[in-house]
Amino acid sequence: MPPRSWDIFCTVIDNYGDIGVAWRLARRLARDHGHAVRLWVDDLDSFARIAPGLDPVLPQQMLAGIDIRHWPQAGFPADVTPADAVIEAFGCRLPDSFENAMAAQAVKPAWINLEYLSAEDWTLSHHKLPSPHPRLPLTKHFFFPGFDAASGGLICEDGLIDARAAWQADEAAQNAYWLRRGLPPRSPGELRVSLFAYHNPAAAQLLQAWADGPLPVRCLVPEGKVLPDVASLFGRALRAGDHARLGNLDVHALPLSDQDDYDRLLWSCDFNCVRGEDSLVRSQWAARPMLWHIYPQDDDAHIAKLEAFLEQYCAGLPPGMAAAVRTLNLAWNRHGDIAAAWRDAAPWLPAWREHATNWQQHLLKDGDLAARLLHFVGEIS
């Protein structure tokens, strides 16, 4: 039988990515599967940016049916009884006292290291591998999210795809959403784009290409590390609520929203620029063309990860379209000629949109990450 209670541990690394995934998984297990979830987070201030109902001052609170605890890096409570299953998100190190408490249980908790998302081949050979503890009677298992049936899959809530399809068919709901965010409704022939990225000098070049292009483009930029790069095109700082115009380009700086509202932003746009892991996954469920800014690593290790994803994502596409999608993503991540790459990719947008829908169906045909995780934990328990 799968577990009925969970401890999820998360350290916040880049403000939103790690906690974004951990929070979505916690909500998925609690809301869709009815499990008891306790989420331990070291940085509640960053967490509160994507979960506005959270009070970062409180060391313990309930939100969305989840028991949220501040994870002190020193003096972890000694009287905590571990849940049936324990997840350390992205290799964060569990407190020694908690590991000892796990080992003291008559029935040892299932212990999972939820790894970073990757399409690289080596992850499949490591997926579900056991790792015995060096001194305690405990075994940890690695669980790798991914894009094919042999991986751990991606998080997708019950009813999400139907809700997204209904939203995209409801122009009135979208117009009300734009009004609520202080934005005008879509104008005829307009390309509406969301832009969420790390610091990226190529951003100003891409926006300049949109400004010089034949179509009106309205670019929506949530607060984040790329906003100064966007602002450099206009020669002034941009803050949430600001609007700037150049040629055929309108840019709106948006306040960072909660996860559900960010989903609606992705659903409502024609093209989405996303970053890291959590927003990449959410862009798949939006069923729209997307551009991925992968987290930069030393020695260009991130480019190998990007290439592995693009190999899967572009499989079966017409050669010209596959080349355009690949070149655009590589230019975005290598600071190449992004303007030329955009001009080559833009004619493929209608076909790319159809591909995004088919790709989504491919990702979910073997179940989402939570379903695969529950099945696996049931096996090892």
PDB file of C-alpha atoms in Angstrom, residues 183-359:
ATOM      1  CA  LEU A 183      -3.735  45.010 -19.075  1.00  0.00           C
ATOM      2  CA  PRO A 184      -5.721  45.697 -22.245  1.00  0.00           C
ATOM      3  CA  PRO A 185      -7.529  42.874 -24.053  1.00  0.00           C
ATOM      4  CA  ARG A 186      -5.798  41.313 -27.027  1.00  0.00           C
ATOM      5  CA  SER A 187      -5.832  43.459 -30.171  1.00  0.00           C
ATOM      6  CA  PRO A 188      -6.312  41.989 -33.677  1.00  0.00           C
ATOM      7  CA  GLY A 189      -3.165  40.311 -34.977  1.00  0.00           C
ATOM      8  CA  GLU A 190      -1.301  40.783 -31.714  1.00  0.00           C
ATOM      9  CA  LEU A 191       1.243  38.253 -30.454  1.00  0.00           C
ATOM     10  CA  ARG A 192       1.049  38.061 -26.670  1.00  0.00           C
ATOM     11  CA  VAL A 193       4.171  36.765 -24.932  1.00  0.00           C
ATOM     12  CA  SER A 194       5.194  36.028 -21.338  1.00  0.00           C
ATOM     13  CA  LEU A 195       8.867  36.449 -20.450  1.00  0.00           C
ATOM     14  CA  PHE A 196      10.252  34.842 -17.283  1.00  0.00           C
ATOM     15  CA  ALA A 197      14.000  34.226 -17.332  1.00  0.00           C
ATOM     16  CA  TYR A 198      17.267  34.491 -15.456  1.00  0.00           C
ATOM     17  CA  HIS A 199      19.615  37.372 -16.243  1.00  0.00           C
ATOM     18  CA  ASN A 200      20.020  37.160 -20.023  1.00  0.00           C
ATOM     19  CA  PRO A 201      21.705  39.763 -22.284  1.00  0.00           C
ATOM     20  CA  ALA A 202      19.871  38.225 -25.240  1.00  0.00           C
ATOM     21  CA  ALA A 203      16.552  39.532 -23.855  1.00  0.00           C
ATOM     22  CA  ALA A 204      17.087  43.076 -25.122  1.00  0.00           C
ATOM     23  CA  GLN A 205      18.035  41.739 -28.566  1.00  0.00           C
ATOM     24  CA  LEU A 206      14.910  39.587 -28.751  1.00  0.00           C
ATOM     25  CA  LEU A 207      12.694  42.483 -27.702  1.00  0.00           C
ATOM     26  CA  GLN A 208      14.356  44.727 -30.263  1.00  0.00           C
ATOM     27  CA  ALA A 209      13.524  42.136 -32.933  1.00  0.00           C
ATOM     28  CA  TRP A 210       9.892  42.226 -31.812  1.00  0.00           C
ATOM     29  CA  ALA A 211       9.902  46.033 -31.845  1.00  0.00           C
ATOM     30  CA  ASP A 212      11.233  45.994 -35.425  1.00  0.00           C
ATOM     31  CA  GLY A 213       9.013  43.117 -36.556  1.00  0.00           C
ATOM     32  CA  PRO A 214       5.837  43.193 -38.653  1.00  0.00           C
ATOM     33  CA  LEU A 215       3.420  42.125 -35.873  1.00  0.00           C
ATOM     34  CA  PRO A 216       2.337  43.958 -32.724  1.00  0.00           C
ATOM     35  CA  VAL A 217       3.844  42.149 -29.723  1.00  0.00           C
ATOM     36  CA  ARG A 218       2.735  42.638 -26.133  1.00  0.00           C
ATOM     37  CA  CYS A 219       5.341  41.212 -23.762  1.00  0.00           C
ATOM     38  CA  LEU A 220       4.422  40.517 -20.130  1.00  0.00           C
ATOM     39  CA  VAL A 221       7.403  40.321 -17.776  1.00  0.00           C
ATOM     40  CA  PRO A 222       6.865  39.076 -14.200  1.00  0.00           C
ATOM     41  CA  GLU A 223       9.255  40.569 -11.650  1.00  0.00           C
ATOM     42  CA  GLY A 224      12.526  38.688 -11.669  1.00  0.00           C
ATOM     43  CA  LYS A 225      16.141  38.622 -12.729  1.00  0.00           C
ATOM     44  CA  VAL A 226      15.512  39.383 -16.401  1.00  0.00           C
ATOM     45  CA  LEU A 227      13.629  42.635 -15.795  1.00  0.00           C
ATOM     46  CA  PRO A 228      16.796  44.820 -15.761  1.00  0.00           C
ATOM     47  CA  ASP A 229      17.823  43.285 -19.113  1.00  0.00           C
ATOM     48  CA  VAL A 230      14.409  44.197 -20.511  1.00  0.00           C
ATOM     49  CA  ALA A 231      14.621  47.690 -19.036  1.00  0.00           C
ATOM     50  CA  SER A 232      18.007  48.293 -20.674  1.00  0.00           C
ATOM     51  CA  LEU A 233      16.241  48.473 -24.041  1.00  0.00           C
ATOM     52  CA  PHE A 234      14.301  51.523 -22.842  1.00  0.00           C
ATOM     53  CA  GLY A 235      17.099  53.238 -20.947  1.00  0.00           C
ATOM     54  CA  ARG A 236      15.235  53.357 -17.661  1.00  0.00           C
ATOM     55  CA  ALA A 237      14.338  51.116 -14.753  1.00  0.00           C
ATOM     56  CA  LEU A 238      11.106  49.144 -14.869  1.00  0.00           C
ATOM     57  CA  ARG A 239       9.059  48.145 -11.850  1.00  0.00           C
ATOM     58  CA  ALA A 240       5.886  46.122 -11.449  1.00  0.00           C
ATOM     59  CA  GLY A 241       3.025  48.051 -13.012  1.00  0.00           C
ATOM     60  CA  ASP A 242       5.209  49.948 -15.512  1.00  0.00           C
ATOM     61  CA  HIS A 243       4.529  50.019 -19.257  1.00  0.00           C
ATOM     62  CA  ALA A 244       7.032  50.835 -22.018  1.00  0.00           C
ATOM     63  CA  ARG A 245       6.617  51.007 -25.783  1.00  0.00           C
ATOM     64  CA  LEU A 246       9.063  50.779 -28.696  1.00  0.00           C
ATOM     65  CA  GLY A 247       8.016  50.311 -32.317  1.00  0.00           C
ATOM     66  CA  ASN A 248       5.631  47.358 -32.516  1.00  0.00           C
ATOM     67  CA  LEU A 249       6.487  46.247 -28.981  1.00  0.00           C
ATOM     68  CA  ASP A 250       4.613  46.944 -25.737  1.00  0.00           C
ATOM     69  CA  VAL A 251       6.188  45.724 -22.499  1.00  0.00           C
ATOM     70  CA  HIS A 252       4.352  45.425 -19.182  1.00  0.00           C
ATOM     71  CA  ALA A 253       6.196  44.625 -15.939  1.00  0.00           C
ATOM     72  CA  LEU A 254       3.984  42.458 -13.732  1.00  0.00           C
ATOM     73  CA  PRO A 255       4.129  41.754 -10.004  1.00  0.00           C
ATOM     74  CA  LEU A 256       5.042  38.167  -9.200  1.00  0.00           C
ATOM     75  CA  SER A 257       1.852  36.145  -8.722  1.00  0.00           C
ATOM     76  CA  ASP A 258       0.926  32.896  -7.045  1.00  0.00           C
ATOM     77  CA  GLN A 259       1.264  29.613  -8.913  1.00  0.00           C
ATOM     78  CA  ASP A 260      -2.345  29.363 -10.087  1.00  0.00           C
ATOM     79  CA  ASP A 261      -2.285  32.873 -11.522  1.00  0.00           C
ATOM     80  CA  TYR A 262       1.013  32.173 -13.276  1.00  0.00           C
ATOM     81  CA  ASP A 263      -0.622  29.140 -14.897  1.00  0.00           C
ATOM     82  CA  ARG A 264      -3.364  31.400 -16.241  1.00  0.00           C
ATOM     83  CA  LEU A 265      -0.750  33.784 -17.628  1.00  0.00           C
ATOM     84  CA  LEU A 266       0.875  30.915 -19.530  1.00  0.00           C
ATOM     85  CA  TRP A 267      -2.510  29.670 -20.765  1.00  0.00           C
ATOM     86  CA  SER A 268      -3.459  33.146 -22.017  1.00  0.00           C
ATOM     87  CA  CYS A 269      -0.317  33.874 -24.031  1.00  0.00           C
ATOM     88  CA  ASP A 270       0.623  32.780 -27.554  1.00  0.00           C
ATOM     89  CA  PHE A 271       4.287  32.208 -26.676  1.00  0.00           C
ATOM     90  CA  ASN A 272       5.954  31.651 -23.313  1.00  0.00           C
ATOM     91  CA  CYS A 273       9.576  32.231 -22.315  1.00  0.00           C
ATOM     92  CA  VAL A 274      10.202  30.219 -19.147  1.00  0.00           C
ATOM     93  CA  ARG A 275      13.131  29.457 -16.893  1.00  0.00           C
ATOM     94  CA  GLY A 276      14.440  26.687 -14.663  1.00  0.00           C
ATOM     95  CA  GLU A 277      12.297  23.667 -13.889  1.00  0.00           C
ATOM     96  CA  ASP A 278       8.919  24.607 -12.425  1.00  0.00           C
ATOM     97  CA  SER A 279       7.888  27.138 -15.072  1.00  0.00           C
ATOM     98  CA  LEU A 280       9.208  24.843 -17.823  1.00  0.00           C
ATOM     99  CA  VAL A 281       6.835  22.098 -16.672  1.00  0.00           C
ATOM    100  CA  ARG A 282       3.911  24.494 -16.400  1.00  0.00           C
ATOM    101  CA  SER A 283       4.552  25.718 -19.934  1.00  0.00           C
ATOM    102  CA  GLN A 284       4.053  22.158 -21.179  1.00  0.00           C
ATOM    103  CA  TRP A 285       0.521  22.121 -19.769  1.00  0.00           C
ATOM    104  CA  ALA A 286      -0.206  25.492 -21.406  1.00  0.00           C
ATOM    105  CA  ALA A 287       0.061  23.760 -24.816  1.00  0.00           C
ATOM    106  CA  ARG A 288       1.742  26.770 -26.371  1.00  0.00           C
ATOM    107  CA  PRO A 289       5.112  27.306 -28.103  1.00  0.00           C
ATOM    108  CA  MET A 290       7.802  27.974 -25.514  1.00  0.00           C
ATOM    109  CA  LEU A 291      11.414  29.043 -25.113  1.00  0.00           C
ATOM    110  CA  TRP A 292      13.416  27.612 -22.210  1.00  0.00           C
ATOM    111  CA  HIS A 293      16.109  29.514 -20.308  1.00  0.00           C
ATOM    112  CA  ILE A 294      17.859  26.683 -18.491  1.00  0.00           C
ATOM    113  CA  TYR A 295      19.706  27.358 -15.231  1.00  0.00           C
ATOM    114  CA  PRO A 296      23.331  28.204 -16.206  1.00  0.00           C
ATOM    115  CA  GLN A 297      26.041  25.836 -14.957  1.00  0.00           C
ATOM    116  CA  ASP A 298      29.830  25.779 -15.112  1.00  0.00           C
ATOM    117  CA  ASP A 299      31.511  24.341 -18.212  1.00  0.00           C
ATOM    118  CA  ASP A 300      28.229  24.649 -20.147  1.00  0.00           C
ATOM    119  CA  ALA A 301      26.841  21.501 -18.489  1.00  0.00           C
ATOM    120  CA  HIS A 302      23.374  23.030 -18.841  1.00  0.00           C
ATOM    121  CA  ILE A 303      23.683  23.022 -22.627  1.00  0.00           C
ATOM    122  CA  ALA A 304      23.914  19.212 -22.630  1.00  0.00           C
ATOM    123  CA  LYS A 305      20.691  19.147 -20.608  1.00  0.00           C
ATOM    124  CA  LEU A 306      19.046  21.559 -23.026  1.00  0.00           C
ATOM    125  CA  GLU A 307      20.149  19.484 -26.029  1.00  0.00           C
ATOM    126  CA  ALA A 308      18.756  16.323 -24.423  1.00  0.00           C
ATOM    127  CA  PHE A 309      15.378  17.992 -23.884  1.00  0.00           C
ATOM    128  CA  LEU A 310      15.288  19.393 -27.417  1.00  0.00           C
ATOM    129  CA  GLU A 311      16.073  15.974 -28.865  1.00  0.00           C
ATOM    130  CA  GLN A 312      12.928  14.584 -27.247  1.00  0.00           C
ATOM    131  CA  TYR A 313      10.804  17.692 -27.753  1.00  0.00           C
ATOM    132  CA  CYS A 314      11.602  17.963 -31.477  1.00  0.00           C
ATOM    133  CA  ALA A 315      11.365  14.253 -32.308  1.00  0.00           C
ATOM    134  CA  GLY A 316       9.097  13.725 -35.308  1.00  0.00           C
ATOM    135  CA  LEU A 317       8.915  17.403 -36.305  1.00  0.00           C
ATOM    136  CA  PRO A 318       9.564  18.475 -39.905  1.00  0.00           C
ATOM    137  CA  PRO A 319      13.344  19.021 -40.234  1.00  0.00           C
ATOM    138  CA  GLY A 320      13.019  22.755 -40.895  1.00  0.00           C
ATOM    139  CA  MET A 321      10.785  23.267 -37.873  1.00  0.00           C
ATOM    140  CA  ALA A 322      12.984  21.149 -35.612  1.00  0.00           C
ATOM    141  CA  ALA A 323      16.050  23.124 -36.681  1.00  0.00           C
ATOM    142  CA  ALA A 324      14.283  26.449 -36.034  1.00  0.00           C
ATOM    143  CA  VAL A 325      13.085  25.437 -32.552  1.00  0.00           C
ATOM    144  CA  ARG A 326      16.504  24.086 -31.642  1.00  0.00           C
ATOM    145  CA  THR A 327      18.390  27.124 -32.964  1.00  0.00           C
ATOM    146  CA  LEU A 328      16.095  29.528 -31.122  1.00  0.00           C
ATOM    147  CA  ASN A 329      16.591  27.760 -27.778  1.00  0.00           C
ATOM    148  CA  LEU A 330      20.357  27.507 -28.215  1.00  0.00           C
ATOM    149  CA  ALA A 331      20.664  31.173 -29.215  1.00  0.00           C
ATOM    150  CA  TRP A 332      18.661  32.152 -26.117  1.00  0.00           C
ATOM    151  CA  ASN A 333      20.959  30.164 -23.843  1.00  0.00           C
ATOM    152  CA  ARG A 334      24.263  30.861 -25.594  1.00  0.00           C
ATOM    153  CA  HIS A 335      23.660  34.551 -26.343  1.00  0.00           C
ATOM    154  CA  GLY A 336      23.691  33.855 -30.067  1.00  0.00           C
ATOM    155  CA  ASP A 337      21.890  35.758 -32.822  1.00  0.00           C
ATOM    156  CA  ILE A 338      18.469  35.565 -31.187  1.00  0.00           C
ATOM    157  CA  ALA A 339      16.919  38.055 -33.623  1.00  0.00           C
ATOM    158  CA  ALA A 340      17.773  35.902 -36.656  1.00  0.00           C
ATOM    159  CA  ALA A 341      16.698  32.766 -34.783  1.00  0.00           C
ATOM    160  CA  TRP A 342      13.327  34.365 -33.993  1.00  0.00           C
ATOM    161  CA  ARG A 343      12.760  35.386 -37.615  1.00  0.00           C
ATOM    162  CA  ASP A 344      13.381  31.776 -38.683  1.00  0.00           C
ATOM    163  CA  ALA A 345      11.141  30.318 -35.967  1.00  0.00           C
ATOM    164  CA  ALA A 346       8.178  32.725 -36.214  1.00  0.00           C
ATOM    165  CA  PRO A 347       6.681  31.203 -39.416  1.00  0.00           C
ATOM    166  CA  TRP A 348       6.465  27.870 -37.610  1.00  0.00           C
ATOM    167  CA  LEU A 349       4.330  29.189 -34.726  1.00  0.00           C
ATOM    168  CA  PRO A 350       0.985  27.728 -35.978  1.00  0.00           C
ATOM    169  CA  ALA A 351       2.513  24.269 -36.458  1.00  0.00           C
ATOM    170  CA  TRP A 352       4.438  24.656 -33.201  1.00  0.00           C
ATOM    171  CA  ARG A 353       1.175  25.312 -31.371  1.00  0.00           C
ATOM    172  CA  GLU A 354      -0.285  22.065 -32.700  1.00  0.00           C
ATOM    173  CA  HIS A 355       2.881  20.227 -31.688  1.00  0.00           C
ATOM    174  CA  ALA A 356       2.634  21.638 -28.154  1.00  0.00           C
ATOM    175  CA  THR A 357      -0.794  20.017 -27.746  1.00  0.00           C
ATOM    176  CA  ASN A 358       0.399  16.658 -29.082  1.00  0.00           C
ATOM    177  CA  TRP A 359       3.523  16.801 -26.897  1.00  0.00           C
TER     178      TRP A 359
END
